[in-house]
Tab-separated table of C-alpha atoms in Angstrom:
chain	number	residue	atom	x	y	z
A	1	UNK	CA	-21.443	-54.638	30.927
A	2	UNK	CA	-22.184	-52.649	33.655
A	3	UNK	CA	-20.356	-48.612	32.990
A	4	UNK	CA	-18.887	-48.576	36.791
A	5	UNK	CA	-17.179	-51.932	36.317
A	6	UNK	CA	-15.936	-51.076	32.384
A	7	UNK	CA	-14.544	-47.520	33.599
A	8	UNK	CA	-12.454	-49.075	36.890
A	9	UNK	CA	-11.401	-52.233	34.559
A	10	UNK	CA	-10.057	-49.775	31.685
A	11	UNK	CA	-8.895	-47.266	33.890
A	12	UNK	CA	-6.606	-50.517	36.051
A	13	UNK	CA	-5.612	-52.069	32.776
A	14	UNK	CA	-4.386	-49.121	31.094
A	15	UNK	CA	-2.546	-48.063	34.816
A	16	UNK	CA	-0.601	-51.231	34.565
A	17	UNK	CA	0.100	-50.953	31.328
A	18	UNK	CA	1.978	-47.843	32.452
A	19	UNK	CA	0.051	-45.474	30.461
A	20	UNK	CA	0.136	-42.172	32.669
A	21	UNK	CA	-2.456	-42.346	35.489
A	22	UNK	CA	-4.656	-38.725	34.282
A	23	UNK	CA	-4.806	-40.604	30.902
A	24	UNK	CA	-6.259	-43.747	32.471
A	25	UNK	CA	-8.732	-41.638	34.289
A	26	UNK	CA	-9.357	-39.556	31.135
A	27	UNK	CA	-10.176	-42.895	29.023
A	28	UNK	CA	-12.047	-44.620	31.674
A	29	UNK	CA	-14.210	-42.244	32.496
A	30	UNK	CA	-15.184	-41.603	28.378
A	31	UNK	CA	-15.465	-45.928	28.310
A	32	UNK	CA	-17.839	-45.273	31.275
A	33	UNK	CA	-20.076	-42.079	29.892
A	34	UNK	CA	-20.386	-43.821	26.469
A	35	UNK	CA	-21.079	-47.637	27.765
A	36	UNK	CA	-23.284	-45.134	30.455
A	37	UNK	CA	-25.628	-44.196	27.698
A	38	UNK	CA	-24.238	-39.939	28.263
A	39	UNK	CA	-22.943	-39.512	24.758
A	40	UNK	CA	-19.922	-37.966	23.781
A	41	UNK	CA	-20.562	-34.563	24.754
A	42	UNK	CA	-22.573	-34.881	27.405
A	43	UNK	CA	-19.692	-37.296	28.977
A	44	UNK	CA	-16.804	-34.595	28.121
A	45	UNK	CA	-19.178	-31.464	29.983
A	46	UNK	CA	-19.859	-33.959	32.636
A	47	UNK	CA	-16.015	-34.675	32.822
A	48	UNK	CA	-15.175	-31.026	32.852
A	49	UNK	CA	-18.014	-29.844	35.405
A	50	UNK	CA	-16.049	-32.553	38.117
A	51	UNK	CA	-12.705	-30.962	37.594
A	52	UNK	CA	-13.645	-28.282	40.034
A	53	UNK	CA	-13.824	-30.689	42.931
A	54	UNK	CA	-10.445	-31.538	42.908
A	55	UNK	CA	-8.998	-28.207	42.659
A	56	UNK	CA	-8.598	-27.502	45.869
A	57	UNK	CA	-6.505	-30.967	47.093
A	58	UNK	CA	-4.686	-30.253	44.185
A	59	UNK	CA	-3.732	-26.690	45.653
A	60	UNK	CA	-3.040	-28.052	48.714
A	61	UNK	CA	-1.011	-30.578	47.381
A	62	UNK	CA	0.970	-27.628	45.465
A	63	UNK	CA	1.363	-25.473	48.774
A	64	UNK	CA	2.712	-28.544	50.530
A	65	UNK	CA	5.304	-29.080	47.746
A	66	UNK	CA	6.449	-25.374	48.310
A	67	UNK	CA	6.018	-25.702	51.962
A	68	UNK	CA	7.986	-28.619	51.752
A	69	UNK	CA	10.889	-27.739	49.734
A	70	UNK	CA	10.818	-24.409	52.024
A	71	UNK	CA	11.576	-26.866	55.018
A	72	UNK	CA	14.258	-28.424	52.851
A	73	UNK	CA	15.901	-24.450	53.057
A	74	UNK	CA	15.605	-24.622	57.043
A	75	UNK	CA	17.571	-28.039	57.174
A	76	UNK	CA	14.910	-28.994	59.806
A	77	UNK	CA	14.157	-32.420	58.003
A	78	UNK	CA	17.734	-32.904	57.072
A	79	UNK	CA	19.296	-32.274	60.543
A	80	UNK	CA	16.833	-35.716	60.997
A	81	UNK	CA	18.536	-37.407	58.348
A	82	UNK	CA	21.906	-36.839	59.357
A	83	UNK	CA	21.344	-38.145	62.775
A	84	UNK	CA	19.575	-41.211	61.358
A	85	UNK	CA	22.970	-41.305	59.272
A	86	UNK	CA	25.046	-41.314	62.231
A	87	UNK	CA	23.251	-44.064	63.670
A	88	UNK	CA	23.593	-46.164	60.341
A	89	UNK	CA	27.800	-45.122	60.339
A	90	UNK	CA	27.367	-46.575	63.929
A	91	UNK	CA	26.114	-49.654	63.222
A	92	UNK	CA	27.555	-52.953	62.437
A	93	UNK	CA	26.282	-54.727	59.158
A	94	UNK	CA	24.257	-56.966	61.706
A	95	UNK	CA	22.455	-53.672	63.103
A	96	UNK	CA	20.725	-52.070	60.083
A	97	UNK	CA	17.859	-54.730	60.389
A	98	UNK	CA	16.642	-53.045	63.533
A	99	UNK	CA	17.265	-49.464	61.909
A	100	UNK	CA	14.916	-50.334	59.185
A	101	UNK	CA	12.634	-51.286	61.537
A	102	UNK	CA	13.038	-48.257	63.529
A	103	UNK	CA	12.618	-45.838	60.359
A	104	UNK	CA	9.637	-48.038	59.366
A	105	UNK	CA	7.867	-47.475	62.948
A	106	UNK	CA	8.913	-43.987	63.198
A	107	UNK	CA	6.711	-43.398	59.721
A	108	UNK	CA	4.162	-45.830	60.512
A	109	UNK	CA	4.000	-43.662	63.700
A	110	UNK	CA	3.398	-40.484	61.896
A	111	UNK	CA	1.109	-41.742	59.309
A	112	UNK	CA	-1.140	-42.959	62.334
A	113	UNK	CA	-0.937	-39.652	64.119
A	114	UNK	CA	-1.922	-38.213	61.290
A	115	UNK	CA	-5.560	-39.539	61.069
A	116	UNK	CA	-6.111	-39.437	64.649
A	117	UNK	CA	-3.566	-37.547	67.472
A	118	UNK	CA	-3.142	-34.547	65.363
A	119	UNK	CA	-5.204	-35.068	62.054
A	120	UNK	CA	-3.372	-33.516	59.077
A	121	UNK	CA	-3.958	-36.723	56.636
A	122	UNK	CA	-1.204	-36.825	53.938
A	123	UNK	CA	0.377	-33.177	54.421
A	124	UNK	CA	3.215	-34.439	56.654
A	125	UNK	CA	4.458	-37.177	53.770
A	126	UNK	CA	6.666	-34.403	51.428
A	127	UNK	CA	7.555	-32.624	54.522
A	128	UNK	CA	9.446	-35.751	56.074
A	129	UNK	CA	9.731	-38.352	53.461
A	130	UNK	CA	12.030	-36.996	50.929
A	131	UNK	CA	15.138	-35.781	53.118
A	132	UNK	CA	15.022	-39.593	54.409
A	133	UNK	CA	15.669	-41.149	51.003
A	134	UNK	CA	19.365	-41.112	51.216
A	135	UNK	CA	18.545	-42.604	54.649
A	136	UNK	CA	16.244	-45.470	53.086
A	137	UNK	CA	19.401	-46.023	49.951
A	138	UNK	CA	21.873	-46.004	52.343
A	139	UNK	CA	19.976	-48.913	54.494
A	140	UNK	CA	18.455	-50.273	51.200
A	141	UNK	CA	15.597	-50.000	52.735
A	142	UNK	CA	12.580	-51.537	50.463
A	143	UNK	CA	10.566	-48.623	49.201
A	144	UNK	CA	7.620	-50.556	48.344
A	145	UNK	CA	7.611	-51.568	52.376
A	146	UNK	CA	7.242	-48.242	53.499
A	147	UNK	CA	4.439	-47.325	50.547
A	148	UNK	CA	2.618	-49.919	52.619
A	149	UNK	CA	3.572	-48.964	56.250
A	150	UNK	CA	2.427	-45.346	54.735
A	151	UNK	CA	-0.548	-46.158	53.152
A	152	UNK	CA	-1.824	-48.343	56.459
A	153	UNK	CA	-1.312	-45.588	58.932
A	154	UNK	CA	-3.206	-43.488	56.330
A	155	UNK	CA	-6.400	-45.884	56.502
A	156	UNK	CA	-6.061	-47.977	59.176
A	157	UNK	CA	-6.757	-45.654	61.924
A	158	UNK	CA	-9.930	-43.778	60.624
A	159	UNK	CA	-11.561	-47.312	60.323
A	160	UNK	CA	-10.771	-48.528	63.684
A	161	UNK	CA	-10.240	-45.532	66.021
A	162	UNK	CA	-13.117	-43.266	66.361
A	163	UNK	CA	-11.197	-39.880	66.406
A	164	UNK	CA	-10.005	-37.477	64.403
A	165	UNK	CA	-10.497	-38.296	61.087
A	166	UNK	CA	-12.359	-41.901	62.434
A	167	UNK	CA	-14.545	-39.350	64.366
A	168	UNK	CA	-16.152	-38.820	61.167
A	169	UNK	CA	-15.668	-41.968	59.000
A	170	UNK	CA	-16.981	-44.292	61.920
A	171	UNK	CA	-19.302	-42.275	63.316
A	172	UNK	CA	-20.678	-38.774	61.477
A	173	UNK	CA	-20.841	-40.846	57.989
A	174	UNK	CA	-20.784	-44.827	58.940
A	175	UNK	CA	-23.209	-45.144	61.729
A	176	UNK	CA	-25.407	-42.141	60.383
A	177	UNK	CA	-26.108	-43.717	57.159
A	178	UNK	CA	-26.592	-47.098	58.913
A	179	UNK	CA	-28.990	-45.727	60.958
A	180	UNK	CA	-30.804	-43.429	58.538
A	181	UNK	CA	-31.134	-46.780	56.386
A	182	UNK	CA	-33.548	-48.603	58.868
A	183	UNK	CA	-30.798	-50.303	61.334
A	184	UNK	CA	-30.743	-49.656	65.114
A	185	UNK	CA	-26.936	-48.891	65.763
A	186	UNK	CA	-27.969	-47.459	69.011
A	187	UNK	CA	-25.866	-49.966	71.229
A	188	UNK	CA	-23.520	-50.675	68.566
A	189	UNK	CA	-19.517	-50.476	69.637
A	190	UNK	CA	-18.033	-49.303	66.307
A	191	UNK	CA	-14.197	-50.377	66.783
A	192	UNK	CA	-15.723	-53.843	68.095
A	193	UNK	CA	-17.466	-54.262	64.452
A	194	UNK	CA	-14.321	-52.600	62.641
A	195	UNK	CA	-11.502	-54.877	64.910
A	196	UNK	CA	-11.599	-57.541	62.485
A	197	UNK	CA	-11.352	-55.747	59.327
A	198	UNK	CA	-8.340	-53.762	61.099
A	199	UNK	CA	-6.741	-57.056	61.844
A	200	UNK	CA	-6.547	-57.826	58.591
A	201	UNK	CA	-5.123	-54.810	57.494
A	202	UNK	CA	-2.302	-55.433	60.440
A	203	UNK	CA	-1.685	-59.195	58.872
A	204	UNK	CA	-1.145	-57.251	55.553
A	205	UNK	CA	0.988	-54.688	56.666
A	206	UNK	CA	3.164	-57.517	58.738
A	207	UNK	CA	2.710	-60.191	55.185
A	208	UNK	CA	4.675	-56.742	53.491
A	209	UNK	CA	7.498	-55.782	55.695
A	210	UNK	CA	8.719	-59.379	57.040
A	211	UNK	CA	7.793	-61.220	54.050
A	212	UNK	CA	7.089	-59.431	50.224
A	213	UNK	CA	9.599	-56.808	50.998
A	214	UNK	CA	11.993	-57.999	53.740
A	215	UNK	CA	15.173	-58.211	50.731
A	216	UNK	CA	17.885	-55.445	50.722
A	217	UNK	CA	16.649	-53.098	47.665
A	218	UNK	CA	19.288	-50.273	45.572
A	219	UNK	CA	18.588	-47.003	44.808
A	220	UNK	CA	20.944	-45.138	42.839
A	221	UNK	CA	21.801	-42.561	45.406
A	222	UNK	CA	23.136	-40.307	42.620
A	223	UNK	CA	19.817	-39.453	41.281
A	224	UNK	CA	18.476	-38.653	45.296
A	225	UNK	CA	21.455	-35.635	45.669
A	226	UNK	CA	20.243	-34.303	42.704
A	227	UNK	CA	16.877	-33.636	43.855
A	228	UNK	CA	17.638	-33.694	47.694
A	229	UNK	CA	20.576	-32.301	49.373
A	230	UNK	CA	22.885	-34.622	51.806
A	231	UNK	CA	24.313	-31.668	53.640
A	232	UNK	CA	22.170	-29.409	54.667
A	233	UNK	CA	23.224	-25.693	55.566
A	234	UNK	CA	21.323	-25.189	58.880
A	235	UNK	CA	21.727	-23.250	62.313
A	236	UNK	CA	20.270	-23.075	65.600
A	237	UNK	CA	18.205	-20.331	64.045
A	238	UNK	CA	17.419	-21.946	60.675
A	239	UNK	CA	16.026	-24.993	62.631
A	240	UNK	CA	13.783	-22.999	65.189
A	241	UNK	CA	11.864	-21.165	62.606
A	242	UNK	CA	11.432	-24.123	61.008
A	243	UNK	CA	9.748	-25.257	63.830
A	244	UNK	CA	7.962	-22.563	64.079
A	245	UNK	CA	6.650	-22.889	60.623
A	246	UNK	CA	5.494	-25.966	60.966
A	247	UNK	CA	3.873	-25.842	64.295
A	248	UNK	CA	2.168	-22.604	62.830
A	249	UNK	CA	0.989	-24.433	59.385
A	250	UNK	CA	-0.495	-27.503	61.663
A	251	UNK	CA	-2.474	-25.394	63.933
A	252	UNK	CA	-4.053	-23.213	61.152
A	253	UNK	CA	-4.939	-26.352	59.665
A	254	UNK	CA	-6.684	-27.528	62.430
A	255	UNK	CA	-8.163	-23.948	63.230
A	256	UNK	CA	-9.277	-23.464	59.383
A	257	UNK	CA	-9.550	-27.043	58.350
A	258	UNK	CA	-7.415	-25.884	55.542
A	259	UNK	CA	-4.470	-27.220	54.348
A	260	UNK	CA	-3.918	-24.609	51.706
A	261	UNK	CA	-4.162	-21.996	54.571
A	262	UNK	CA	-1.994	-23.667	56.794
A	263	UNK	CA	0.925	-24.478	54.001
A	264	UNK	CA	0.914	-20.696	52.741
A	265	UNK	CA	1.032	-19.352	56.646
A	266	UNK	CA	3.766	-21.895	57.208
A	267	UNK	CA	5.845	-20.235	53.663
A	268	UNK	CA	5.491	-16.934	54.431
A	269	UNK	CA	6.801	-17.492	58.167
A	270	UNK	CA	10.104	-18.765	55.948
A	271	UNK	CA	10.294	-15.840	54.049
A	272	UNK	CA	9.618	-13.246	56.140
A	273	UNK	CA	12.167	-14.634	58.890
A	274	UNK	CA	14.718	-15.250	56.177
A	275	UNK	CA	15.355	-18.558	55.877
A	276	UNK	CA	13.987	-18.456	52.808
A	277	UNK	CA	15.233	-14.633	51.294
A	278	UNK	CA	12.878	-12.734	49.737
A	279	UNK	CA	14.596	-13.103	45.881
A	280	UNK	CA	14.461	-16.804	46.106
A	281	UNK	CA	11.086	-17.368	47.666
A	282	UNK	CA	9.223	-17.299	43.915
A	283	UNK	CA	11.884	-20.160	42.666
A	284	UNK	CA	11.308	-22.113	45.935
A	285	UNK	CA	7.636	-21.338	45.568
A	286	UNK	CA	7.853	-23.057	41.884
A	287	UNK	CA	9.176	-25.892	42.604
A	288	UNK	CA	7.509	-26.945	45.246
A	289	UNK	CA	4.902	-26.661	43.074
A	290	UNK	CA	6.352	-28.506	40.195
A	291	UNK	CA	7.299	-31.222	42.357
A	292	UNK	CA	3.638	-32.020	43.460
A	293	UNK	CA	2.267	-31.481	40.097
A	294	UNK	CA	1.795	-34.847	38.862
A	295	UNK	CA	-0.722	-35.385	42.214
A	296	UNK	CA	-2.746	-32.554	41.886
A	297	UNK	CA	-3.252	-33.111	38.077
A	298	UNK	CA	-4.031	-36.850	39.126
A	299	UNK	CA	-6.752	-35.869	41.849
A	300	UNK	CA	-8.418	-32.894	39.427
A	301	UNK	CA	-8.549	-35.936	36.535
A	302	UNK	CA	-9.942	-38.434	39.503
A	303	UNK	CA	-12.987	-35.681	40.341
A	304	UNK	CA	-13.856	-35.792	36.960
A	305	UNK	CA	-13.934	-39.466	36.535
A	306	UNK	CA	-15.763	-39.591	39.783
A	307	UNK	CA	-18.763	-37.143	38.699
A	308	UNK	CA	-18.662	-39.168	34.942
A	309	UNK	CA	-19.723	-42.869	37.331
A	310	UNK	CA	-22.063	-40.786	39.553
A	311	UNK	CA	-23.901	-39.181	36.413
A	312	UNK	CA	-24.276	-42.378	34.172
A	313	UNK	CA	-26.493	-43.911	37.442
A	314	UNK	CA	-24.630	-47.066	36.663
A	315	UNK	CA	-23.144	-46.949	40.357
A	316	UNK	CA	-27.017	-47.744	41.688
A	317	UNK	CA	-27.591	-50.321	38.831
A	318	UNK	CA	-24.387	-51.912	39.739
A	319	UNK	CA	-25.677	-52.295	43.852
A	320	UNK	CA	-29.334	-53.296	42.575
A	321	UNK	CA	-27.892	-56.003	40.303
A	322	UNK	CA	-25.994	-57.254	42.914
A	323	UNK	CA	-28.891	-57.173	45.051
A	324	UNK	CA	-30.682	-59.804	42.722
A	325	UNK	CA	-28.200	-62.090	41.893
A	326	UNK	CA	-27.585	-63.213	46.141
A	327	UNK	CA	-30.880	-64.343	46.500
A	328	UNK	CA	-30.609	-65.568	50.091
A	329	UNK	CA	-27.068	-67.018	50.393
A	330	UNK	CA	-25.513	-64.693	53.144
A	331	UNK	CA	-22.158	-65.975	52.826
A	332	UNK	CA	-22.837	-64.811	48.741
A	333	UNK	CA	-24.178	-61.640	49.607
A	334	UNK	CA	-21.334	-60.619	52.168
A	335	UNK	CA	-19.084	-61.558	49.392
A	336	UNK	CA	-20.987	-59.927	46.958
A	337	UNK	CA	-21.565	-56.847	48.505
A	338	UNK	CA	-17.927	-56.113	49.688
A	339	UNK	CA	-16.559	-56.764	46.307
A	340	UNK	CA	-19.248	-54.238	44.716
A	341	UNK	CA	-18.026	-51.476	47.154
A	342	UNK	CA	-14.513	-52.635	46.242
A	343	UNK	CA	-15.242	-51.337	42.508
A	344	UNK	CA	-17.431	-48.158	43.818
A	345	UNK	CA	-14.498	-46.947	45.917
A	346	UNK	CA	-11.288	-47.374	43.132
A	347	UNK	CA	-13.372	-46.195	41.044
A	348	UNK	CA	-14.300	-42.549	43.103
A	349	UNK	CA	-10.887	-42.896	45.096
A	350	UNK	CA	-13.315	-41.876	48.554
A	351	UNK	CA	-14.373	-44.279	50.773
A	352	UNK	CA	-15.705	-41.481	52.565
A	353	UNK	CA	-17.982	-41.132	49.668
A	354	UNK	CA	-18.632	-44.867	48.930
A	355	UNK	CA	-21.183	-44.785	52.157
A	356	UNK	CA	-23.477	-43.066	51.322
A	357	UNK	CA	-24.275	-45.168	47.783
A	358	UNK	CA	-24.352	-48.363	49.199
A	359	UNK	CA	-25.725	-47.436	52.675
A	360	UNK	CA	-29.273	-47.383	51.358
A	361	UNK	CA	-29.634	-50.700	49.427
A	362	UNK	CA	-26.964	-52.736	51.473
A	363	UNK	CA	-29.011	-52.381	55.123
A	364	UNK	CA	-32.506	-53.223	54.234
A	365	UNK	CA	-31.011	-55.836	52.265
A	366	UNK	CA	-28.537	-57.173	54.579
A	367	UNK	CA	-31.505	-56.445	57.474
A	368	UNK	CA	-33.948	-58.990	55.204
A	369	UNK	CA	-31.084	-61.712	54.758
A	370	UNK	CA	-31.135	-61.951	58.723
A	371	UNK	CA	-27.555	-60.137	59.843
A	372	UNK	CA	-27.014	-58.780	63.429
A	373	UNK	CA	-27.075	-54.552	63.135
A	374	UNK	CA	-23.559	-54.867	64.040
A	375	UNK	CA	-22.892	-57.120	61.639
A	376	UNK	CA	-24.369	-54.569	58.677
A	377	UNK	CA	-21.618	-51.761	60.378
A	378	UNK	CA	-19.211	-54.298	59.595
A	379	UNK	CA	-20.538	-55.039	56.045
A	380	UNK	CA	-21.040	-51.102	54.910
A	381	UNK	CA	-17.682	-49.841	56.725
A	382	UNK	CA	-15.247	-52.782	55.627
A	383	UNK	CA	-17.189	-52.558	51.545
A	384	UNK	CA	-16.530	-48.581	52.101
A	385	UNK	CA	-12.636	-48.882	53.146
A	386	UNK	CA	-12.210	-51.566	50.122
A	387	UNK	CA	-10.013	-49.672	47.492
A	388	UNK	CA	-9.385	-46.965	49.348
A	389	UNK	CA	-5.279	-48.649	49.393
A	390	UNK	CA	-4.987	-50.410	45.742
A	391	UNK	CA	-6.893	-46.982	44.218
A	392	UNK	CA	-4.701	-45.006	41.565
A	393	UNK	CA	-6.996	-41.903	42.738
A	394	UNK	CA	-6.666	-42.145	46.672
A	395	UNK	CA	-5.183	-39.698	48.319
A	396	UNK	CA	-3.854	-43.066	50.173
A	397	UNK	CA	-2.362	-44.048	47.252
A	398	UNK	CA	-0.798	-40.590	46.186
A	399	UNK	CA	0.636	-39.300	49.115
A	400	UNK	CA	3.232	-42.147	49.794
A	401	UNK	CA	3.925	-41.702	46.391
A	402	UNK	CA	4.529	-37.887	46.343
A	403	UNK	CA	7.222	-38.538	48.960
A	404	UNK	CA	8.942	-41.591	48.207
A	405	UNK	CA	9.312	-40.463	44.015
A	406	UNK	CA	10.920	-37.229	44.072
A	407	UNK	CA	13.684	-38.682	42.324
A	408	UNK	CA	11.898	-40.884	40.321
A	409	UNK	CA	12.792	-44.131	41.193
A	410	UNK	CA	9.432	-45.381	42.820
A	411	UNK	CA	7.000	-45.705	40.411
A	412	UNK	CA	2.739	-44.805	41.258
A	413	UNK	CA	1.418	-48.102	40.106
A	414	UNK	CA	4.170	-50.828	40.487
A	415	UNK	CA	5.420	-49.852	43.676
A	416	UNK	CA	2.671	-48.010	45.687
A	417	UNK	CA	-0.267	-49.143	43.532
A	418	UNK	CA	-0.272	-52.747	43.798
A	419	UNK	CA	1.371	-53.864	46.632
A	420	UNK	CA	-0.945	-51.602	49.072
A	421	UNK	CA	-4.038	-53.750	46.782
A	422	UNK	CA	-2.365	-56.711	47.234
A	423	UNK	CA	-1.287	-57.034	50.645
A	424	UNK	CA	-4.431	-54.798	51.732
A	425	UNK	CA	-7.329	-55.307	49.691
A	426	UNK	CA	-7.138	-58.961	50.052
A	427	UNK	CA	-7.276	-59.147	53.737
A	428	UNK	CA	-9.587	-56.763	54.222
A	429	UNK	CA	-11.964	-58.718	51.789
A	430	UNK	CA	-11.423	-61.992	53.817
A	431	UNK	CA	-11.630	-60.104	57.274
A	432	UNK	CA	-14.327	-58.435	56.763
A	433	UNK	CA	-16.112	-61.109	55.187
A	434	UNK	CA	-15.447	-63.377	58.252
A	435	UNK	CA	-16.893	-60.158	60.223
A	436	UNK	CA	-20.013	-60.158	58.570
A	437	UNK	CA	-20.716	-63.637	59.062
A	438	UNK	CA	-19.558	-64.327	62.777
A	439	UNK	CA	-21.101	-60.958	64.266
């Protein structure tokens, strides 16, 4: 069995068995090194040289957590949640339908801005997710629904739009690799050859709020005050620095292209104004960090796994073998070929990075089997985006679930996991299948 395909399967199996997600990794990528032909210790140094590569998500995942529970101080995110609670006291039983569907836009909203309008990927999920929990009990609101509304304005937009964060997907790393693999892409309208893949992401998403997880869902709001509190302590004052803050962190971001530089400006602004006083701000700074812990430890363990599959070479035995077994069926080898990026992109948890692999044996293939150039965009894009929802080690994946489990009642794999595969994956596969073969 190929060491790519044995890694993802024991690294999924063990997932869903709820065995902790860095222990999956851990396991999977030692099935992978071994079955690779590495060795023991060669698999463990390989294992350990990777960690480095996710060290610094996982600090900016712990600087958002303290950033985050900083803006929890301000009240800024909870003076949102008590006017979202006024409008559910307002309503009639009849009305919290359309405030669910409100909430659910307003995120969905965000999540898209995020990749495109003002792109700052998954930092804005701990900052406004948490404070709205009581919001989401009180409306038993579905968490699994907004995992998914999350998770699509968190993909969706970088392989449709061409800006931002698409700027670079679509164009910098899609069409470059295209190109540099022997296909003319010179007239080629990118969101034209990505519409129907991002339709079927949209069917998904629509399949998972008005269908899968349209029921009325309970939360024991007990366990959410503990963690989060209902009524917040804030001021005129409180909430403008908060502001502040966060306008600050966002454009250092942007300025830097680093989150950890923009979450530490954004802290300091708190504790130098006061919001946050000076003997408190190494507490808040802990448990900020405590509460993103689990993610950052997931993303280091992900690296590793990652550099494990790229060592073992099975990742370009895996694309060649699927290269001989389509022959000249093109309806096979669209199939084929999306299903093997599929596995290459759960497995590395970066579709970003999935390109580049498959790029050079998918075009001359695809370009020999007869398909239109914009066809092949189509084929390499969609087989890229494949796994990045459904992953245990996308940032995707992990950001919905750093927001929506701070009390721990929304579990990584059952309820972010598999329902963004599901209702994602799926789609996508038959979308972008249909893509390749109509283009």
């Amino acid at each position: 069995m190929n060491a790519v395909v044995a890694a993802v399967a024991v690294m999924l199996v063990l997932s869903l068995c709820r065995v902790h997600v860095v222990v999956a990794l851990i396991l999977g990528a030692l099935t992978g090194g071994l079955l690779g032909g590495l060795g023991l210790q060669a698999t463990l140094e390989t294992f350990q040289s990777g960690l480095g590569k996710g060290a610094n998500i996982a600090l900016s995942y712990a600087l958002l957590g303290a950033f985050a529970v900083a803006i929890a101080k301000s009240g800024l995110a909870h003076a949102l949640a008590d006017r979202a609670l006024q409008l559910v006291d307002r309503q009639q039983q009849g009305g919290a339908g359309l405030l669910k569907l409100i909430l659910v836009l307003l995120l969905g909203s965000v999540a898209i801005a995020s990749q495109n309008i003002l792109p700052i990927h998954i930092a804005f999920i701990p900052l406004l997710v948490p404070p709205l929990l009581y919001v989401m009990a009180r409306l038993n609101l579905d968490r699994r629904a907004v995992a998914c509304v999350l998770t699509f304005g968190l993909i969706t937009p970088y392989m449709f739009l061409p800006v931002g964060f698409g700027g670079i997907f679509l164009n910098d790393i899609l069409l470059a690799n295209v190109a540099e693999s022997g296909a003319e892409v010179a007239d080629i309208n990118v969101m034209h050859a990505m519409a129907l893949p991002a339709l079927g992401m949209l069917l998904g998403l629509l399949v998972a709020i008005f269908i899968s997880y349209r029921k009325p869902r309970e939360y024991d709001v007990a366990r959410i005050r503990q963690v989060e509190r209902m009524e917040g302590g804030y001021s005129p004052m409180s909430l403008l620095v908060a502001l502040a803050a966060v306008v600050a962190a966002f454009v250092i971001q942007l300025w830097l292209d680093s989150m950890i530089m923009g979450a530490l400006a954004g802290f300091v602004i708190f504790s130098v104004s006061g919001v946050v006083r000076w003997k408190d701000a190494d507490g808040v700074f802990t448990e900020g960090m405590k509460m993103m812990a689990m993610i950052g430890f997931i993303m280091i363990a992900a690296a590793g796994f990652a550099e494990v599959m790229r060592a073992t070479g099975a990742i370009q035995t895996l694309v060649d073998s699927s290269a001989e077994l389509i022959g000249n069926n093109r309806a096979l080898a669209a199939l084929l070929m999306l299903l093997v990026g599929l596995l290459i992109t759960m497995g590395i948890g970066s579709s970003f990075s999935t390109i580049p692999i498959i790029a050079a044996i998918y075009v001359p293939l695809a370009m020999q089997l007869g398909f239109s150039p914009m066809a092949i965009v189509a084929l390499v894009g969609t087989a890229a985006a494949l796994g990045d929802a459904g992953s245990p080690a996308s940032d995707s994946t992990l950001g919905p679930t750093a927001g929506l489990n701070v009390d721990g009642q929304h579990n990584h794999i059952w309820d972010t996991v598999v329902p963004t595969f599901l209702h994602y994956n799926l789609p996508l596969i038959a979308f972008g299948w249909l893509a390749v073969m109509v283009l």
